[in-house]
């Protein structure tokens, strides 16, 4: 269960016999009460300015984003920061077994959040059923939460094959391991992996104090259906750096096709987003961040669409 107060947020698990052989075991996970904005993650080094602008743009262009990493690597934190940057008028549907999404209703956002049974409850309710039902609710974007089981993976790929796009998190220590887990253990046909537009790899490093970093951002190539790294973590500089010309990526080509504009136009919008972010790196407040991204969307993507329409 979750215990929330004005001062703290705890996730509590109680294990008893016969599962816990030595008697009851209680574990507490102390969750951060206040969520990070994407600008805070840029400032603390979790992600670079270039990488953040890229992921925000991918979200705006309704690309599917899967965030991969081990436990505690910051997957959900990054997911929520991207979610906060999505357009205010979008209808977003959330399907989670453990609710970790950010409640944005007080920010004027359109959210429909659904909770299914957890694995620990012993009464697993189908994420696949809820995912398909969400098609009738006409979402602009889809947050499936944490992908743990074979049933969850089938829910994800069923939703993607039905035309839904959104953000998900998945436990894995590498991209290759994640793909093997999907194909071998969760029995997802390899051809379905082509629906995973963008994959983000995260890690937690134990130094003087734990730090979290985006190790790479990959796209699924149209020709091979395999992941291709376009952002790489440089351990020497402790920075996420562009490792491939963005204008030549399949992601920018997909975005251009989705928006009905040219790839050079897509790149110009990306630069506008990046430079606007650079000027607002001091934005910590959730409310101010939400307003900033709503206005930025109107000034960049929406304004460019109006020009194309004219």
mmCIF file of C-alpha atoms in Angstrom:
data_model
loop_
_atom_site.group_PDB
_atom_site.id
_atom_site.type_symbol
_atom_site.label_atom_id
_atom_site.label_comp_id
_atom_site.label_asym_id
_atom_site.label_seq_id
_atom_site.Cartn_x
_atom_site.Cartn_y
_atom_site.Cartn_z
ATOM 1 C CA UNK A 1 0.000 0.000 0.000
ATOM 2 C CA UNK A 2 0.928 3.686 -0.228
ATOM 3 C CA UNK A 3 0.903 6.081 2.717
ATOM 4 C CA UNK A 4 0.764 9.731 1.700
ATOM 5 C CA UNK A 5 0.800 12.755 3.980
ATOM 6 C CA UNK A 6 1.736 16.406 3.509
ATOM 7 C CA UNK A 7 5.258 15.580 4.679
ATOM 8 C CA UNK A 8 6.113 12.203 3.143
ATOM 9 C CA UNK A 9 5.105 9.458 0.712
ATOM 10 C CA UNK A 10 5.895 5.849 1.633
ATOM 11 C CA UNK A 11 5.341 2.626 -0.277
ATOM 12 C CA UNK A 12 4.888 -0.193 2.236
ATOM 13 C CA UNK A 13 5.113 -3.958 1.641
ATOM 14 C CA UNK A 14 4.284 -6.559 4.274
ATOM 15 C CA UNK A 15 5.319 -10.188 3.679
ATOM 16 C CA UNK A 16 4.089 -12.918 6.033
ATOM 17 C CA UNK A 17 4.337 -16.684 6.366
ATOM 18 C CA UNK A 18 4.474 -18.953 4.438
ATOM 19 C CA UNK A 19 6.093 -16.556 1.941
ATOM 20 C CA UNK A 20 8.387 -15.024 4.579
ATOM 21 C CA UNK A 21 9.951 -18.101 6.188
ATOM 22 C CA UNK A 22 11.385 -16.296 9.250
ATOM 23 C CA UNK A 23 8.264 -14.354 10.109
ATOM 24 C CA UNK A 24 6.775 -11.016 8.966
ATOM 25 C CA UNK A 25 8.974 -8.665 6.942
ATOM 26 C CA UNK A 26 8.050 -5.016 6.417
ATOM 27 C CA UNK A 27 9.811 -2.877 3.803
ATOM 28 C CA UNK A 28 9.429 0.862 3.325
ATOM 29 C CA UNK A 29 10.328 2.813 0.211
ATOM 30 C CA UNK A 30 10.552 6.541 0.753
ATOM 31 C CA UNK A 31 9.368 8.266 -2.424
ATOM 32 C CA UNK A 32 10.228 11.835 -3.271
ATOM 33 C CA UNK A 33 7.326 14.063 -2.286
ATOM 34 C CA UNK A 34 8.037 16.662 -4.957
ATOM 35 C CA UNK A 35 8.576 15.635 -8.569
ATOM 36 C CA UNK A 36 11.543 16.730 -10.668
ATOM 37 C CA UNK A 37 11.021 18.932 -13.696
ATOM 38 C CA UNK A 38 13.050 18.168 -16.821
ATOM 39 C CA UNK A 39 15.079 21.346 -16.269
ATOM 40 C CA UNK A 40 16.134 20.069 -12.826
ATOM 41 C CA UNK A 41 17.264 16.799 -14.418
ATOM 42 C CA UNK A 42 19.338 18.798 -16.900
ATOM 43 C CA UNK A 43 20.938 20.824 -14.107
ATOM 44 C CA UNK A 44 21.792 17.805 -11.951
ATOM 45 C CA UNK A 45 23.347 16.006 -14.929
ATOM 46 C CA UNK A 46 20.813 13.191 -15.321
ATOM 47 C CA UNK A 47 20.258 14.182 -18.954
ATOM 48 C CA UNK A 48 21.820 16.745 -21.263
ATOM 49 C CA UNK A 49 20.073 19.775 -22.709
ATOM 50 C CA UNK A 50 20.223 18.195 -26.182
ATOM 51 C CA UNK A 51 18.802 14.886 -24.964
ATOM 52 C CA UNK A 52 15.986 16.551 -23.026
ATOM 53 C CA UNK A 53 14.945 18.674 -26.017
ATOM 54 C CA UNK A 54 14.970 15.559 -28.204
ATOM 55 C CA UNK A 55 12.713 13.550 -25.855
ATOM 56 C CA UNK A 56 10.283 16.440 -25.357
ATOM 57 C CA UNK A 57 9.998 16.853 -29.128
ATOM 58 C CA UNK A 58 9.463 13.094 -29.532
ATOM 59 C CA UNK A 59 6.644 13.306 -27.003
ATOM 60 C CA UNK A 60 5.053 16.256 -28.797
ATOM 61 C CA UNK A 61 5.236 14.316 -32.077
ATOM 62 C CA UNK A 62 3.588 11.283 -30.435
ATOM 63 C CA UNK A 63 6.569 8.974 -30.718
ATOM 64 C CA UNK A 64 6.542 6.002 -28.370
ATOM 65 C CA UNK A 65 9.206 6.301 -25.648
ATOM 66 C CA UNK A 66 10.394 3.311 -23.595
ATOM 67 C CA UNK A 67 12.635 4.090 -20.615
ATOM 68 C CA UNK A 68 14.840 1.152 -19.595
ATOM 69 C CA UNK A 69 17.009 0.659 -16.528
ATOM 70 C CA UNK A 70 17.538 -1.237 -13.320
ATOM 71 C CA UNK A 71 15.645 -0.587 -10.086
ATOM 72 C CA UNK A 72 16.258 2.925 -8.746
ATOM 73 C CA UNK A 73 17.872 4.231 -11.944
ATOM 74 C CA UNK A 74 15.380 7.085 -12.320
ATOM 75 C CA UNK A 75 13.058 5.686 -14.990
ATOM 76 C CA UNK A 76 9.812 6.905 -13.432
ATOM 77 C CA UNK A 77 11.331 10.287 -12.565
ATOM 78 C CA UNK A 78 12.283 10.862 -16.202
ATOM 79 C CA UNK A 79 8.900 9.576 -17.409
ATOM 80 C CA UNK A 80 7.028 12.041 -15.190
ATOM 81 C CA UNK A 81 9.237 14.953 -16.240
ATOM 82 C CA UNK A 82 8.515 14.251 -19.930
ATOM 83 C CA UNK A 83 4.821 13.802 -19.174
ATOM 84 C CA UNK A 84 4.730 17.235 -17.510
ATOM 85 C CA UNK A 85 6.125 18.771 -20.711
ATOM 86 C CA UNK A 86 3.342 17.399 -22.937
ATOM 87 C CA UNK A 87 0.659 19.791 -24.287
ATOM 88 C CA UNK A 88 -1.943 20.858 -21.721
ATOM 89 C CA UNK A 89 -4.911 20.191 -24.020
ATOM 90 C CA UNK A 90 -4.008 16.547 -24.708
ATOM 91 C CA UNK A 91 -6.213 13.800 -23.274
ATOM 92 C CA UNK A 92 -3.833 11.385 -21.577
ATOM 93 C CA UNK A 93 -4.797 7.932 -20.313
ATOM 94 C CA UNK A 94 -2.758 6.152 -17.642
ATOM 95 C CA UNK A 95 -2.916 2.434 -16.837
ATOM 96 C CA UNK A 96 -0.764 1.512 -13.837
ATOM 97 C CA UNK A 97 -0.714 -1.223 -11.224
ATOM 98 C CA UNK A 98 1.318 0.976 -8.865
ATOM 99 C CA UNK A 99 0.356 4.614 -9.360
ATOM 100 C CA UNK A 100 3.582 6.572 -9.897
ATOM 101 C CA UNK A 101 2.316 9.152 -12.366
ATOM 102 C CA UNK A 102 2.067 12.822 -11.458
ATOM 103 C CA UNK A 103 -1.423 14.139 -10.681
ATOM 104 C CA UNK A 104 -1.728 17.140 -13.023
ATOM 105 C CA UNK A 105 -5.418 17.918 -12.658
ATOM 106 C CA UNK A 106 -4.708 21.040 -10.619
ATOM 107 C CA UNK A 107 -2.588 22.247 -13.559
ATOM 108 C CA UNK A 108 -5.548 22.172 -15.937
ATOM 109 C CA UNK A 109 -4.392 18.952 -17.614
ATOM 110 C CA UNK A 110 -6.706 16.292 -19.065
ATOM 111 C CA UNK A 111 -5.943 13.016 -17.294
ATOM 112 C CA UNK A 112 -7.785 9.714 -16.961
ATOM 113 C CA UNK A 113 -5.833 7.476 -14.575
ATOM 114 C CA UNK A 114 -6.711 3.804 -14.080
ATOM 115 C CA UNK A 115 -5.284 1.356 -11.568
ATOM 116 C CA UNK A 116 -5.200 -2.397 -12.230
ATOM 117 C CA UNK A 117 -4.399 -5.129 -9.705
ATOM 118 C CA UNK A 118 -0.737 -5.661 -8.796
ATOM 119 C CA UNK A 119 1.118 -8.964 -9.143
ATOM 120 C CA UNK A 120 1.503 -9.122 -5.346
ATOM 121 C CA UNK A 121 -2.275 -9.073 -4.856
ATOM 122 C CA UNK A 122 -2.596 -12.451 -6.564
ATOM 123 C CA UNK A 123 -5.513 -11.113 -8.626
ATOM 124 C CA UNK A 124 -3.861 -9.742 -11.717
ATOM 125 C CA UNK A 125 -6.294 -7.695 -13.772
ATOM 126 C CA UNK A 126 -5.494 -7.564 -17.451
ATOM 127 C CA UNK A 127 -3.560 -4.525 -18.631
ATOM 128 C CA UNK A 128 -4.247 -5.788 -22.147
ATOM 129 C CA UNK A 129 -8.000 -5.428 -21.676
ATOM 130 C CA UNK A 130 -7.643 -1.951 -20.194
ATOM 131 C CA UNK A 131 -5.227 -0.931 -22.964
ATOM 132 C CA UNK A 132 -7.670 -1.943 -25.678
ATOM 133 C CA UNK A 133 -10.598 -0.335 -23.862
ATOM 134 C CA UNK A 134 -8.643 2.917 -23.849
ATOM 135 C CA UNK A 135 -8.903 2.977 -27.657
ATOM 136 C CA UNK A 136 -12.574 3.870 -27.209
ATOM 137 C CA UNK A 137 -11.602 6.749 -24.924
ATOM 138 C CA UNK A 138 -9.652 8.441 -27.749
ATOM 139 C CA UNK A 139 -6.412 9.321 -25.931
ATOM 140 C CA UNK A 140 -3.846 11.671 -27.446
ATOM 141 C CA UNK A 141 -1.127 9.897 -25.467
ATOM 142 C CA UNK A 142 -0.910 6.767 -23.391
ATOM 143 C CA UNK A 143 1.077 6.043 -20.200
ATOM 144 C CA UNK A 144 1.205 2.315 -19.469
ATOM 145 C CA UNK A 145 3.528 2.628 -16.485
ATOM 146 C CA UNK A 146 5.868 -0.188 -15.498
ATOM 147 C CA UNK A 147 6.137 -3.237 -17.784
ATOM 148 C CA UNK A 148 6.914 -6.247 -15.592
ATOM 149 C CA UNK A 149 5.246 -9.418 -16.827
ATOM 150 C CA UNK A 150 4.558 -11.180 -20.111
ATOM 151 C CA UNK A 151 0.967 -9.956 -19.828
ATOM 152 C CA UNK A 152 2.182 -6.378 -19.441
ATOM 153 C CA UNK A 153 4.406 -6.707 -22.512
ATOM 154 C CA UNK A 154 1.503 -8.073 -24.536
ATOM 155 C CA UNK A 155 -0.574 -5.110 -23.341
ATOM 156 C CA UNK A 156 2.147 -2.707 -24.533
ATOM 157 C CA UNK A 157 2.621 -4.209 -27.980
ATOM 158 C CA UNK A 158 -1.097 -4.724 -28.446
ATOM 159 C CA UNK A 159 -1.617 -1.013 -27.748
ATOM 160 C CA UNK A 160 1.199 0.005 -30.107
ATOM 161 C CA UNK A 161 -0.112 -2.195 -32.909
ATOM 162 C CA UNK A 162 -3.516 -0.542 -32.422
ATOM 163 C CA UNK A 163 -2.033 2.893 -33.080
ATOM 164 C CA UNK A 164 -1.579 4.140 -29.504
ATOM 165 C CA UNK A 165 1.657 5.897 -28.583
ATOM 166 C CA UNK A 166 2.971 6.878 -25.185
ATOM 167 C CA UNK A 167 5.600 6.340 -22.478
ATOM 168 C CA UNK A 168 6.487 3.169 -20.559
ATOM 169 C CA UNK A 169 9.239 1.949 -18.219
ATOM 170 C CA UNK A 170 10.894 -1.480 -18.340
ATOM 171 C CA UNK A 171 13.377 -3.194 -15.983
ATOM 172 C CA UNK A 172 16.614 -4.204 -17.703
ATOM 173 C CA UNK A 173 20.362 -3.615 -17.410
ATOM 174 C CA UNK A 174 20.942 -3.170 -21.157
ATOM 175 C CA UNK A 175 19.118 -2.660 -24.444
ATOM 176 C CA UNK A 176 20.153 -6.129 -25.648
ATOM 177 C CA UNK A 177 18.864 -7.753 -22.474
ATOM 178 C CA UNK A 178 15.545 -5.922 -22.797
ATOM 179 C CA UNK A 179 15.066 -7.116 -26.374
ATOM 180 C CA UNK A 180 15.919 -10.721 -25.402
ATOM 181 C CA UNK A 181 13.481 -10.563 -22.514
ATOM 182 C CA UNK A 182 10.691 -9.360 -24.783
ATOM 183 C CA UNK A 183 11.333 -11.860 -27.574
ATOM 184 C CA UNK A 184 12.386 -14.956 -25.605
ATOM 185 C CA UNK A 185 10.768 -14.692 -22.174
ATOM 186 C CA UNK A 186 7.654 -12.649 -23.024
ATOM 187 C CA UNK A 187 7.220 -14.231 -26.485
ATOM 188 C CA UNK A 188 6.803 -10.953 -28.393
ATOM 189 C CA UNK A 189 7.363 -11.478 -32.162
ATOM 190 C CA UNK A 190 10.563 -9.720 -33.189
ATOM 191 C CA UNK A 191 8.795 -7.802 -35.956
ATOM 192 C CA UNK A 192 6.666 -6.060 -33.294
ATOM 193 C CA UNK A 193 9.781 -4.399 -31.856
ATOM 194 C CA UNK A 194 9.645 -1.965 -34.787
ATOM 195 C CA UNK A 195 6.790 -0.195 -32.978
ATOM 196 C CA UNK A 196 9.207 0.917 -30.225
ATOM 197 C CA UNK A 197 10.153 4.275 -31.714
ATOM 198 C CA UNK A 198 12.601 5.562 -29.071
ATOM 199 C CA UNK A 199 14.387 3.716 -26.238
ATOM 200 C CA UNK A 200 16.125 5.510 -23.352
ATOM 201 C CA UNK A 201 18.727 3.631 -21.280
ATOM 202 C CA UNK A 202 19.301 4.780 -17.677
ATOM 203 C CA UNK A 203 21.692 3.750 -14.895
ATOM 204 C CA UNK A 204 22.430 4.497 -11.258
ATOM 205 C CA UNK A 205 26.075 5.021 -10.247
ATOM 206 C CA UNK A 206 27.304 4.615 -6.665
ATOM 207 C CA UNK A 207 29.793 7.424 -6.058
ATOM 208 C CA UNK A 208 30.095 9.753 -3.055
ATOM 209 C CA UNK A 209 26.346 9.802 -3.331
ATOM 210 C CA UNK A 210 24.164 7.920 -5.836
ATOM 211 C CA UNK A 211 23.741 9.650 -9.187
ATOM 212 C CA UNK A 212 21.478 8.755 -12.079
ATOM 213 C CA UNK A 213 22.366 9.188 -15.721
ATOM 214 C CA UNK A 214 20.865 8.618 -19.147
ATOM 215 C CA UNK A 215 23.432 6.327 -20.783
ATOM 216 C CA UNK A 216 21.985 6.453 -24.271
ATOM 217 C CA UNK A 217 19.010 7.298 -26.433
ATOM 218 C CA UNK A 218 18.276 4.855 -29.244
ATOM 219 C CA UNK A 219 15.890 4.780 -32.157
ATOM 220 C CA UNK A 220 14.475 1.691 -33.821
ATOM 221 C CA UNK A 221 15.652 1.761 -37.433
ATOM 222 C CA UNK A 222 13.034 1.389 -40.141
ATOM 223 C CA UNK A 223 15.236 -0.822 -42.339
ATOM 224 C CA UNK A 224 16.541 -3.310 -39.761
ATOM 225 C CA UNK A 225 14.101 -3.039 -36.840
ATOM 226 C CA UNK A 226 17.149 -2.872 -34.553
ATOM 227 C CA UNK A 227 18.105 -0.169 -32.009
ATOM 228 C CA UNK A 228 20.575 2.472 -33.169
ATOM 229 C CA UNK A 229 22.280 4.820 -30.698
ATOM 230 C CA UNK A 230 21.904 8.541 -31.446
ATOM 231 C CA UNK A 231 22.924 9.889 -28.002
ATOM 232 C CA UNK A 232 25.806 8.387 -25.984
ATOM 233 C CA UNK A 233 27.016 8.951 -22.420
ATOM 234 C CA UNK A 234 30.619 10.167 -22.232
ATOM 235 C CA UNK A 235 32.031 8.933 -18.918
ATOM 236 C CA UNK A 236 35.042 11.264 -19.145
ATOM 237 C CA UNK A 237 32.922 14.408 -19.409
ATOM 238 C CA UNK A 238 29.949 12.947 -17.486
ATOM 239 C CA UNK A 239 27.634 14.136 -20.242
ATOM 240 C CA UNK A 240 25.125 12.710 -22.684
ATOM 241 C CA UNK A 241 26.328 13.701 -26.153
ATOM 242 C CA UNK A 242 24.903 13.538 -29.678
ATOM 243 C CA UNK A 243 26.623 10.654 -31.465
ATOM 244 C CA UNK A 244 24.773 10.773 -34.803
ATOM 245 C CA UNK A 245 23.541 13.621 -36.999
ATOM 246 C CA UNK A 246 19.946 14.204 -35.915
ATOM 247 C CA UNK A 247 18.874 15.336 -39.395
ATOM 248 C CA UNK A 248 19.711 11.846 -40.662
ATOM 249 C CA UNK A 249 17.801 9.909 -38.010
ATOM 250 C CA UNK A 250 14.711 7.863 -38.787
ATOM 251 C CA UNK A 251 13.084 9.588 -35.795
ATOM 252 C CA UNK A 252 13.265 13.027 -37.419
ATOM 253 C CA UNK A 253 11.960 11.500 -40.669
ATOM 254 C CA UNK A 254 9.022 9.947 -38.785
ATOM 255 C CA UNK A 255 8.315 13.258 -37.046
ATOM 256 C CA UNK A 256 8.447 15.117 -40.382
ATOM 257 C CA UNK A 257 5.961 12.646 -41.846
ATOM 258 C CA UNK A 258 3.703 12.927 -38.789
ATOM 259 C CA UNK A 259 3.703 16.745 -38.834
ATOM 260 C CA UNK A 260 3.563 17.093 -42.617
ATOM 261 C CA UNK A 261 6.702 19.245 -42.765
ATOM 262 C CA UNK A 262 10.276 18.786 -43.996
ATOM 263 C CA UNK A 263 13.162 17.299 -42.013
ATOM 264 C CA UNK A 264 15.004 20.691 -42.003
ATOM 265 C CA UNK A 265 11.855 22.209 -40.460
ATOM 266 C CA UNK A 266 11.834 19.461 -37.838
ATOM 267 C CA UNK A 267 15.442 20.251 -36.988
ATOM 268 C CA UNK A 268 14.638 23.973 -36.674
ATOM 269 C CA UNK A 269 11.839 23.221 -34.197
ATOM 270 C CA UNK A 270 14.214 21.010 -32.199
ATOM 271 C CA UNK A 271 16.720 23.885 -31.995
ATOM 272 C CA UNK A 272 13.960 26.261 -30.856
ATOM 273 C CA UNK A 273 12.968 23.850 -28.091
ATOM 274 C CA UNK A 274 16.581 23.391 -27.010
ATOM 275 C CA UNK A 275 17.310 27.117 -26.856
ATOM 276 C CA UNK A 276 14.084 27.852 -24.977
ATOM 277 C CA UNK A 277 15.026 25.167 -22.451
ATOM 278 C CA UNK A 278 18.498 26.691 -22.090
ATOM 279 C CA UNK A 279 16.942 29.987 -21.028
ATOM 280 C CA UNK A 280 14.666 28.303 -18.461
ATOM 281 C CA UNK A 281 17.093 25.988 -16.676
ATOM 282 C CA UNK A 282 16.189 27.616 -13.344
ATOM 283 C CA UNK A 283 12.581 26.343 -13.514
ATOM 284 C CA UNK A 284 11.984 24.082 -10.491
ATOM 285 C CA UNK A 285 8.345 24.808 -9.737
ATOM 286 C CA UNK A 286 5.925 22.234 -11.201
ATOM 287 C CA UNK A 287 3.286 24.890 -11.927
ATOM 288 C CA UNK A 288 5.740 27.234 -13.701
ATOM 289 C CA UNK A 289 7.218 24.328 -15.671
ATOM 290 C CA UNK A 290 3.758 23.243 -16.852
ATOM 291 C CA UNK A 291 2.938 26.797 -18.011
ATOM 292 C CA UNK A 292 6.319 27.161 -19.698
ATOM 293 C CA UNK A 293 5.939 23.987 -21.774
ATOM 294 C CA UNK A 294 2.357 24.817 -22.733
ATOM 295 C CA UNK A 295 3.496 28.184 -24.076
ATOM 296 C CA UNK A 296 6.579 26.661 -25.736
ATOM 297 C CA UNK A 297 4.410 24.132 -27.576
ATOM 298 C CA UNK A 298 2.244 26.959 -28.916
ATOM 299 C CA UNK A 299 5.229 29.052 -30.012
ATOM 300 C CA UNK A 300 7.052 26.233 -31.785
ATOM 301 C CA UNK A 301 5.045 23.249 -32.979
ATOM 302 C CA UNK A 302 1.580 24.793 -33.072
ATOM 303 C CA UNK A 303 2.853 27.981 -34.714
ATOM 304 C CA UNK A 304 4.677 25.956 -37.388
ATOM 305 C CA UNK A 305 1.498 23.973 -38.107
ATOM 306 C CA UNK A 306 -0.418 27.222 -38.623
ATOM 307 C CA UNK A 307 2.147 28.361 -41.193
ATOM 308 C CA UNK A 308 1.861 25.048 -43.048
ATOM 309 C CA UNK A 309 -1.953 25.302 -43.048
ATOM 310 C CA UNK A 310 -1.816 28.820 -44.495
#
